[in-house]
Amino acid sequence: MFRLPDNAGRAALGLVLTALCWLVQAQSAAAHASEQAFVLLLPTDVYIAAGCAAVAFSMIVVALVPPRWLASMFRPVEIGAHPSLERFQTVASLVSLIALAVLLVIGVTGPRDPLTNLLPLTIWTIWWVVLVTLHGLFGNLWAWINPWTGLFRLLFGTLRNTPLIALPRSFGMWPGVVLFVLFFMFLIADPAPQDPARLANVVFGYWLLTFAGMVVFGAEAWLTNCECFTMLFRRFAALAPVQWAGNATIGVPGWAALRQSAPTIGGAVFILILLGSGSFDGIGETFWWLGKIGVNPLEFPGRSAVIWPTIAGLLATNVALVVTFAGCIWLGLTLANAGAGTGDQVAFRAAFTRSAVSVLPIAFGYHIAHYLTSFLVDGQYAIAALSDPLARGADILGLGQYQITTGFFSNRDSVRLIWLTQAGVVVGVHILAVLMAHAIAAELFRTRRRVILSQLPLAVFMILYTFLGLWLLASPRGV
């Protein structure tokens, strides 16, 4: 069983956790109890130490690698032209819109049980868990299946319509930041985000808001700066090894993200809150957090009793993460710029916005690791609901007597495999983040010495975040 360090180590851990706080997750809580009972019997302290050591070792190796090697590592290779399929995007989007309309009807008229109603299972399992994961592996699928662009093209002919009101340039991507935080508030603080009728109202309201924003402020401007899910999907899609814009091109995961222009300050903060919100999601399930807010983890009073601590924790986590990351960048710049000529000085804005891109793999990996166990259970319910979408005894997929099982949470070997998979993802994405951060630093600074100095504070940040991620996977949960 993993044990926290004493005295100074415990205090340091407390500071890290306080800075990166919370959530009560809207997923199947029953799946966690047996699984965590076995996780606590695994030698997680050894695994955590090994994971942190692997990330630290990768930093040492990268520091010894010539910058030109990193540049060549992230250089993609064209694998051939492919036919343009953009004309089919309108059709795909319209099909998606029709499917969404059907789901909304099912949400309002179908069964009240979220585990048999197709709307919450589609939104929280297929869309939020599976589709987000697929973007980091296969590219921007959302460009095809978002439920707005097809109808918009039918009505206005193009996404580059003349807006009724120009979106102020000063807004940047901050509207998307705000909408994503509001989305996460609904996900983790609303008393019943899985209630089918309640979810149907929220989804329909968001669809109307987005379509109205596209009409008033311009489709491309709204989708790029305000529609938080388009922003999220585009960011994670840039991590995919194969990119399909123009000729199909393949490279090390993350190569496309490094080749994109630097995000704005708002765009950089958006990337950081993807990570901060995901971290907060995991911490809120732990005994540690529940104890901090005065809740007995063995007698959880329900989500309605912790709404305000949840909202406060979400906001505090994201603010603390942005401030901590910015502090690491500032300290690294101070070290790297010391003694450098005036022409060699790197501005904080450039370093902050560029370096934020290296956080993308961590946010993506945490999404996979955090939701893996929920997916293993809720994915089965989603399949059953797809086979019987109206809950009237249909068997469209021919499943027969389909039984939902959680037996793999009651077997030590399968739980070990699941936990090691989660831990492997966390460690792997941190190593990729180290490589990307070093490649970015090599572009910003001219000498190896300055590159290494600039990365020292960020290296500490990466190691501590690896520890946090693995600790969250190993910690006892009360929700």
Coordinates of C-alpha atoms in Angstrom, one line a residue:
M1 CA 0.0 0.0 0.0
F2 CA 1.3 3.5 -0.9
R3 CA 2.2 5.6 2.2
L4 CA 2.7 9.3 2.3
P5 CA 6.1 10.6 3.4
D6 CA 6.4 12.1 6.8
N7 CA 7.1 15.7 8.0
A8 CA 8.5 17.8 5.2
G9 CA 7.5 15.4 2.5
R10 CA 3.9 15.3 3.8
A11 CA 3.8 19.1 4.0
A12 CA 5.2 19.4 0.4
L13 CA 2.6 17.0 -0.8
G14 CA -0.1 18.9 0.9
L15 CA 0.9 22.1 -0.8
V16 CA 0.9 20.4 -4.2
L17 CA -2.5 18.9 -3.6
T18 CA -3.9 22.1 -2.3
A19 CA -2.7 23.9 -5.4
L20 CA -4.2 21.3 -7.7
C21 CA -7.6 20.3 -6.2
W22 CA -10.9 18.5 -6.9
L23 CA -13.9 16.8 -8.2
V24 CA -16.8 14.6 -7.5
Q25 CA -17.0 12.7 -10.8
A26 CA -20.3 12.0 -12.6
Q27 CA -19.5 8.4 -13.4
S28 CA -20.3 5.0 -11.9
A29 CA -19.1 5.1 -8.4
A30 CA -19.8 1.4 -7.8
A31 CA -17.0 0.3 -10.1
H32 CA -14.4 1.8 -7.9
A33 CA -14.8 0.1 -4.6
S34 CA -13.6 -3.4 -5.4
E35 CA -11.0 -2.1 -7.8
Q36 CA -9.5 0.2 -5.2
A37 CA -9.4 -2.5 -2.6
F38 CA -7.0 -4.4 -4.9
V39 CA -5.0 -1.3 -5.9
L40 CA -4.3 -0.6 -2.3
L41 CA -2.7 -4.1 -2.1
L42 CA -0.4 -3.5 -5.0
P43 CA 3.2 -2.1 -4.4
T44 CA 2.1 1.2 -5.8
D45 CA 4.9 3.1 -3.9
V46 CA 7.4 1.1 -6.0
Y47 CA 5.5 1.9 -9.2
I48 CA 5.2 5.6 -8.4
A49 CA 8.9 5.8 -7.6
A50 CA 9.8 4.0 -10.8
G51 CA 7.5 6.3 -12.8
C52 CA 8.9 9.5 -11.4
A53 CA 12.5 8.1 -11.9
A54 CA 11.7 7.3 -15.6
V55 CA 10.5 10.9 -16.2
A56 CA 13.6 12.3 -14.4
F57 CA 15.9 10.0 -16.4
S58 CA 14.2 11.1 -19.7
M59 CA 15.0 14.7 -18.7
I60 CA 18.7 13.9 -18.2
V61 CA 18.9 12.0 -21.5
V62 CA 17.1 14.9 -23.4
A63 CA 19.5 17.4 -21.8
L64 CA 22.4 15.5 -23.4
V65 CA 20.9 15.3 -26.8
P66 CA 21.9 17.9 -29.4
P67 CA 19.0 20.2 -30.2
R68 CA 19.2 19.3 -33.9
W69 CA 18.4 15.7 -32.9
L70 CA 15.2 16.8 -31.3
A71 CA 14.3 18.9 -34.3
S72 CA 14.8 15.8 -36.5
M73 CA 12.8 13.6 -34.1
F74 CA 9.7 15.8 -34.6
R75 CA 10.1 16.2 -38.3
P76 CA 7.2 14.4 -40.1
V77 CA 7.3 12.3 -43.2
E78 CA 4.7 12.6 -46.0
I79 CA 3.0 9.2 -46.7
G80 CA 1.1 10.2 -49.8
A81 CA -1.7 12.3 -51.1
H82 CA -5.3 11.4 -50.3
P83 CA -8.5 12.4 -52.0
S84 CA -10.2 15.5 -50.6
L85 CA -13.3 14.6 -48.7
E86 CA -14.3 18.0 -47.4
R87 CA -17.5 18.0 -49.5
F88 CA -18.7 15.1 -47.4
Q89 CA -18.2 17.1 -44.2
T90 CA -21.6 18.8 -44.6
V91 CA -23.4 15.5 -45.0
A92 CA -21.5 14.0 -42.0
S93 CA -22.4 17.1 -39.8
L94 CA -26.1 16.9 -40.8
V95 CA -26.2 13.2 -39.9
S96 CA -24.7 14.1 -36.6
L97 CA -27.3 16.8 -36.1
I98 CA -30.1 14.3 -36.8
A99 CA -28.6 11.8 -34.4
L100 CA -28.3 14.5 -31.7
A101 CA -32.0 15.4 -32.2
V102 CA -33.0 11.8 -31.8
L103 CA -30.9 11.6 -28.6
L104 CA -32.5 14.7 -27.2
V105 CA -36.0 13.1 -27.8
I106 CA -34.8 9.9 -26.1
G107 CA -33.5 12.0 -23.2
V108 CA -36.8 13.7 -22.7
T109 CA -39.2 10.7 -23.4
G110 CA -37.0 7.7 -22.6
P111 CA -36.3 5.9 -19.3
R112 CA -35.2 8.1 -16.4
D113 CA -32.4 5.7 -15.5
P114 CA -29.1 7.2 -16.8
L115 CA -27.7 3.7 -17.3
T116 CA -30.4 2.7 -19.7
N117 CA -31.1 6.0 -21.4
L118 CA -29.0 6.5 -24.5
L119 CA -28.5 10.3 -24.1
P120 CA -26.3 10.4 -21.0
L121 CA -24.5 7.2 -22.0
T122 CA -23.7 8.8 -25.4
I123 CA -22.7 12.2 -24.0
W124 CA -20.6 11.1 -21.0
T125 CA -19.2 7.8 -22.3
I126 CA -19.1 7.8 -26.2
W127 CA -18.6 11.5 -26.7
W128 CA -16.7 12.7 -23.6
V129 CA -14.5 9.6 -23.0
V130 CA -14.2 7.8 -26.3
L131 CA -14.3 10.6 -28.8
V132 CA -11.9 12.8 -26.9
T133 CA -9.4 9.9 -26.8
L134 CA -9.8 9.1 -30.5
H135 CA -8.8 12.7 -31.4
G136 CA -5.4 12.3 -29.8
L137 CA -4.9 9.1 -31.8
F138 CA -6.5 9.7 -35.2
G139 CA -6.9 13.5 -35.7
N140 CA -9.7 15.9 -35.9
L141 CA -12.9 13.9 -36.2
W142 CA -15.0 16.7 -34.7
A143 CA -14.5 18.7 -37.9
W144 CA -16.7 16.1 -39.5
I145 CA -19.3 15.3 -36.9
N146 CA -19.9 18.5 -35.0
P147 CA -23.7 19.2 -35.2
W148 CA -23.5 22.9 -36.3
T149 CA -21.4 23.3 -39.5
G150 CA -23.6 21.2 -41.8
L151 CA -26.7 23.2 -41.2
F152 CA -24.8 26.4 -41.2
R153 CA -23.3 25.7 -44.7
L154 CA -26.8 24.9 -45.9
L155 CA -28.2 28.2 -44.7
F156 CA -25.2 30.5 -45.4
G157 CA -23.1 28.6 -48.0
T158 CA -19.8 28.9 -46.2
L159 CA -18.4 29.0 -42.7
R160 CA -16.6 32.2 -43.5
N161 CA -19.7 34.3 -43.5
T162 CA -19.7 38.0 -42.8
P163 CA -20.6 38.4 -39.1
L164 CA -23.4 40.7 -37.9
I165 CA -21.0 41.8 -35.2
A166 CA -17.3 41.4 -35.2
L167 CA -16.0 39.5 -32.3
P168 CA -13.7 41.9 -30.4
R169 CA -10.0 41.0 -30.9
S170 CA -9.4 41.7 -27.2
F171 CA -11.6 38.7 -26.4
G172 CA -9.1 36.3 -27.9
M173 CA -9.9 32.7 -26.7
W174 CA -11.1 33.8 -23.3
P175 CA -14.8 33.1 -24.1
G176 CA -13.8 29.4 -24.7
V177 CA -11.9 29.3 -21.4
V178 CA -15.0 30.6 -19.6
L179 CA -17.3 28.1 -21.3
F180 CA -15.1 25.2 -20.6
V181 CA -14.9 26.0 -16.9
L182 CA -18.7 26.3 -16.9
F183 CA -19.0 22.9 -18.6
F184 CA -16.7 21.4 -16.0
M185 CA -18.8 23.0 -13.2
F186 CA -21.8 21.2 -14.7
L187 CA -20.0 18.0 -15.0
I188 CA -18.7 17.9 -11.4
A189 CA -20.9 20.2 -9.4
D190 CA -24.4 19.9 -10.8
P191 CA -26.4 17.5 -8.6
A192 CA -27.6 15.4 -11.5
P193 CA -25.6 15.9 -14.7
Q194 CA -26.6 12.4 -15.9
D195 CA -30.3 12.9 -15.5
P196 CA -31.6 12.4 -19.1
A197 CA -34.1 15.3 -19.2
R198 CA -31.8 17.7 -17.4
L199 CA -29.0 16.8 -19.7
A200 CA -31.2 17.2 -22.8
N201 CA -32.1 20.7 -21.8
V202 CA -28.4 21.7 -21.2
V203 CA -27.3 20.1 -24.5
F204 CA -30.0 21.8 -26.5
G205 CA -29.3 25.1 -24.8
Y206 CA -25.7 24.8 -25.7
W207 CA -26.5 23.9 -29.3
L208 CA -28.6 27.0 -29.6
L209 CA -26.0 29.2 -28.0
T210 CA -23.3 28.0 -30.3
F211 CA -25.4 28.3 -33.5
A212 CA -26.5 31.8 -32.5
G213 CA -22.9 32.8 -31.8
M214 CA -21.9 31.5 -35.2
V215 CA -24.6 33.5 -36.9
V216 CA -23.9 36.8 -35.0
F217 CA -20.1 36.7 -34.7
G218 CA -19.1 34.5 -37.7
A219 CA -18.9 30.8 -37.8
E220 CA -15.1 30.4 -37.9
A221 CA -14.5 33.1 -35.3
W222 CA -16.9 31.6 -32.9
L223 CA -15.7 28.0 -33.3
T224 CA -12.1 29.1 -33.0
N225 CA -12.4 31.3 -30.0
C226 CA -15.6 30.6 -28.1
E227 CA -16.8 27.0 -28.8
C228 CA -14.8 25.2 -26.2
F229 CA -15.2 21.7 -27.5
T230 CA -14.0 22.6 -31.0
M231 CA -11.0 24.2 -29.3
L232 CA -10.4 21.1 -27.2
F233 CA -10.7 18.7 -30.1
R234 CA -8.4 20.8 -32.3
R235 CA -5.8 20.9 -29.6
F236 CA -5.8 17.1 -28.9
A237 CA -6.0 16.3 -32.6
A238 CA -2.7 18.0 -33.0
L239 CA -1.1 15.3 -30.9
A240 CA -2.1 12.5 -33.4
P241 CA 0.9 11.0 -35.2
V242 CA -0.9 11.2 -38.6
Q243 CA -2.3 14.5 -39.9
W244 CA -4.7 14.6 -42.9
A245 CA -4.5 18.3 -43.9
G246 CA -3.3 18.3 -47.5
N247 CA -1.1 15.3 -47.9
A248 CA -1.2 12.6 -45.2
T249 CA 1.8 13.1 -42.9
I250 CA 3.1 11.0 -40.1
G251 CA 5.5 11.7 -37.3
V252 CA 6.2 11.4 -33.6
P253 CA 3.0 12.2 -31.6
G254 CA 2.9 15.9 -31.0
W255 CA 4.8 17.0 -34.0
A256 CA 1.8 18.9 -35.4
A257 CA 1.3 20.7 -32.2
L258 CA 4.9 21.9 -32.3
R259 CA 4.5 23.2 -35.8
Q260 CA 1.4 25.2 -35.1
S261 CA 1.7 28.9 -34.4
A262 CA 2.1 29.8 -30.8
P263 CA -1.3 30.2 -29.0
T264 CA -2.5 33.4 -27.6
I265 CA -2.4 34.0 -23.8
G266 CA -6.0 32.8 -23.7
G267 CA -5.2 29.8 -25.8
A268 CA -2.3 28.9 -23.5
V269 CA -4.5 29.2 -20.4
F270 CA -7.1 27.0 -22.1
I271 CA -4.5 24.3 -22.5
L272 CA -3.5 24.6 -18.9
I273 CA -7.1 24.4 -17.6
L274 CA -7.6 21.2 -19.6
L275 CA -4.9 19.7 -17.3
G276 CA -6.0 21.5 -14.2
S277 CA -9.7 20.5 -14.5
G278 CA -8.7 16.9 -15.2
S279 CA -6.5 16.8 -12.2
F280 CA -9.2 18.4 -10.1
D281 CA -11.5 15.7 -11.3
G282 CA -9.3 13.0 -9.8
I283 CA -8.4 14.6 -6.5
G284 CA -12.0 15.2 -5.6
E285 CA -12.6 11.4 -5.3
T286 CA -9.8 10.9 -2.7
F287 CA -10.2 10.5 1.0
W288 CA -7.6 13.3 1.3
W289 CA -9.9 15.9 -0.4
L290 CA -13.1 14.7 1.3
G291 CA -11.4 15.0 4.6
K292 CA -10.3 18.6 3.7
I293 CA -13.9 19.7 3.1
G294 CA -15.2 17.9 6.2
V295 CA -16.9 15.0 4.5
N296 CA -16.7 11.4 5.9
P297 CA -15.7 9.5 2.8
L298 CA -17.6 6.4 4.1
E299 CA -20.8 8.4 4.4
F300 CA -20.8 10.7 1.4
P301 CA -23.8 13.0 1.7
G302 CA -24.4 13.4 -2.1
R303 CA -23.3 15.9 -4.7
S304 CA -25.8 18.6 -3.6
A305 CA -24.0 18.9 -0.3
V306 CA -20.7 19.8 -1.8
I307 CA -21.6 22.1 -4.7
W308 CA -19.8 25.2 -3.5
P309 CA -16.7 23.4 -2.3
T310 CA -16.6 21.8 -5.7
I311 CA -16.9 25.0 -7.6
A312 CA -14.4 26.8 -5.4
G313 CA -12.0 23.8 -5.8
L314 CA -12.2 23.8 -9.5
L315 CA -11.5 27.5 -9.8
A316 CA -8.7 27.4 -7.2
T317 CA -7.1 24.5 -9.0
N318 CA -7.0 26.1 -12.3
V319 CA -5.7 29.4 -11.0
A320 CA -3.0 27.7 -9.0
L321 CA -1.9 25.6 -11.9
V322 CA -1.7 28.6 -14.2
V323 CA 0.2 30.6 -11.6
T324 CA 2.6 27.7 -10.8
F325 CA 3.3 27.0 -14.5
A326 CA 3.9 30.7 -15.2
G327 CA 6.2 30.9 -12.2
C328 CA 8.2 28.0 -13.6
I329 CA 8.5 29.7 -16.9
W330 CA 9.5 33.0 -15.4
L331 CA 12.1 31.3 -13.2
G332 CA 13.5 29.4 -16.2
L333 CA 13.7 32.6 -18.2
T334 CA 15.5 34.4 -15.4
L335 CA 18.1 31.6 -15.3
A336 CA 18.4 31.4 -19.1
N337 CA 18.5 35.2 -19.7
A338 CA 21.1 35.9 -17.1
G339 CA 24.2 37.1 -18.9
A340 CA 22.6 36.9 -22.3
G341 CA 22.9 39.8 -24.7
T342 CA 19.9 42.1 -25.3
G343 CA 19.3 40.5 -28.7
D344 CA 19.2 37.1 -27.1
Q345 CA 16.6 37.8 -24.4
V346 CA 13.4 35.8 -24.7
A347 CA 10.2 37.5 -23.7
F348 CA 7.9 35.9 -21.0
R349 CA 4.9 36.0 -23.3
A350 CA 6.6 34.0 -26.0
A351 CA 8.1 31.4 -23.6
F352 CA 4.7 31.0 -21.7
T353 CA 2.5 30.6 -24.8
R354 CA 4.9 28.3 -26.6
S355 CA 5.7 26.1 -23.5
A356 CA 2.1 25.6 -22.7
V357 CA 1.8 23.4 -25.8
S358 CA 4.0 20.8 -24.0
V359 CA 1.3 20.4 -21.4
L360 CA -1.1 19.0 -24.0
P361 CA 0.1 15.3 -23.8
I362 CA -0.2 15.4 -20.0
A363 CA -3.8 16.6 -20.2
F364 CA -4.7 14.0 -22.8
G365 CA -3.0 11.2 -20.9
Y366 CA -4.8 12.1 -17.7
H367 CA -8.1 12.0 -19.5
I368 CA -7.4 8.5 -20.7
A369 CA -6.1 7.2 -17.3
H370 CA -8.8 8.9 -15.2
Y371 CA -11.8 7.6 -17.3
L372 CA -10.5 4.1 -18.1
T373 CA -12.2 2.3 -15.3
S374 CA -15.5 4.1 -15.8
F375 CA -15.4 3.4 -19.5
L376 CA -14.9 -0.4 -18.8
V377 CA -18.2 -0.4 -17.1
D378 CA -20.3 2.4 -18.7
G379 CA -19.1 1.3 -22.1
Q380 CA -21.0 -1.9 -21.6
Y381 CA -24.2 0.0 -20.6
A382 CA -23.7 2.1 -23.7
I383 CA -23.6 -1.0 -26.0
A384 CA -26.7 -2.3 -24.3
A385 CA -28.5 1.0 -24.8
L386 CA -27.5 1.2 -28.5
S387 CA -29.0 -2.2 -28.9
D388 CA -32.2 -1.1 -27.2
P389 CA -32.3 2.7 -27.6
L390 CA -35.9 3.1 -26.6
A391 CA -35.6 0.6 -23.7
R392 CA -38.5 -1.5 -25.0
G393 CA -36.8 -4.8 -25.2
A394 CA -35.3 -4.4 -28.7
D395 CA -32.1 -6.2 -29.7
I396 CA -30.8 -4.3 -32.7
L397 CA -27.2 -5.5 -32.3
G398 CA -28.2 -9.1 -31.6
L399 CA -26.6 -9.3 -28.2
G400 CA -29.1 -11.8 -26.8
Q401 CA -29.0 -12.1 -23.0
Y402 CA -26.4 -9.3 -22.6
Q403 CA -25.0 -9.1 -19.0
I404 CA -23.1 -6.1 -17.6
T405 CA -20.0 -7.3 -15.7
T406 CA -17.6 -5.7 -13.3
G407 CA -15.8 -9.0 -12.5
F408 CA -12.5 -7.7 -13.7
F409 CA -12.5 -5.4 -10.7
S410 CA -12.6 -8.4 -8.4
N411 CA -9.5 -10.1 -9.8
R412 CA -6.1 -9.0 -8.6
D413 CA -4.4 -9.7 -11.9
S414 CA -6.9 -7.8 -14.0
V415 CA -6.8 -4.8 -11.6
R416 CA -3.0 -4.8 -11.7
L417 CA -3.2 -4.8 -15.5
I418 CA -5.6 -1.9 -15.5
W419 CA -3.6 0.1 -12.9
L420 CA -0.3 -0.5 -14.7
T421 CA -2.0 0.6 -18.0
Q422 CA -3.2 3.8 -16.4
A423 CA 0.3 4.4 -14.8
G424 CA 2.0 3.6 -18.1
V425 CA -0.1 6.2 -19.9
V426 CA 0.7 8.8 -17.2
V427 CA 4.4 8.2 -17.4
G428 CA 4.5 7.9 -21.2
V429 CA 2.7 11.3 -21.7
H430 CA 5.0 13.0 -19.3
I431 CA 8.0 11.7 -21.2
L432 CA 6.5 13.0 -24.4
A433 CA 5.8 16.3 -22.7
V434 CA 9.5 16.5 -21.7
L435 CA 10.6 15.9 -25.3
M436 CA 8.2 18.6 -26.6
A437 CA 9.2 21.1 -23.9
H438 CA 12.9 20.6 -24.7
A439 CA 12.2 21.0 -28.4
I440 CA 10.3 24.2 -27.8
A441 CA 13.2 25.5 -25.6
A442 CA 15.7 24.6 -28.3
E443 CA 13.7 26.9 -30.7
L444 CA 13.6 29.8 -28.2
F445 CA 17.2 29.7 -26.9
R446 CA 20.4 29.6 -28.9
T447 CA 22.7 27.6 -26.7
R448 CA 22.5 24.2 -25.0
R449 CA 23.4 25.9 -21.6
R450 CA 20.5 28.3 -21.9
V451 CA 18.1 25.6 -23.0
I452 CA 19.0 23.4 -20.0
L453 CA 18.8 26.3 -17.5
S454 CA 15.3 27.3 -18.9
Q455 CA 14.1 23.8 -18.4
L456 CA 15.2 23.2 -14.8
P457 CA 12.1 24.6 -13.0
L458 CA 9.8 23.0 -15.6
A459 CA 11.6 19.7 -15.0
V460 CA 10.7 19.9 -11.3
F461 CA 7.1 20.7 -12.3
M462 CA 7.0 17.6 -14.6
I463 CA 8.3 15.3 -11.9
L464 CA 5.9 16.6 -9.2
Y465 CA 3.0 16.3 -11.6
T466 CA 4.0 12.7 -12.5
F467 CA 4.0 11.9 -8.8
L468 CA 0.6 13.6 -8.4
G469 CA -0.9 11.6 -11.3
L470 CA 0.3 8.3 -10.0
W471 CA -0.6 9.1 -6.4
L472 CA -4.2 9.8 -7.6
L473 CA -4.4 6.4 -9.3
A474 CA -3.2 4.7 -6.1
S475 CA -5.2 6.7 -3.5
P476 CA -8.3 5.4 -1.7
R477 CA -11.4 6.9 -3.0
G478 CA -14.6 7.8 -1.2
V479 CA -16.9 8.7 -4.1

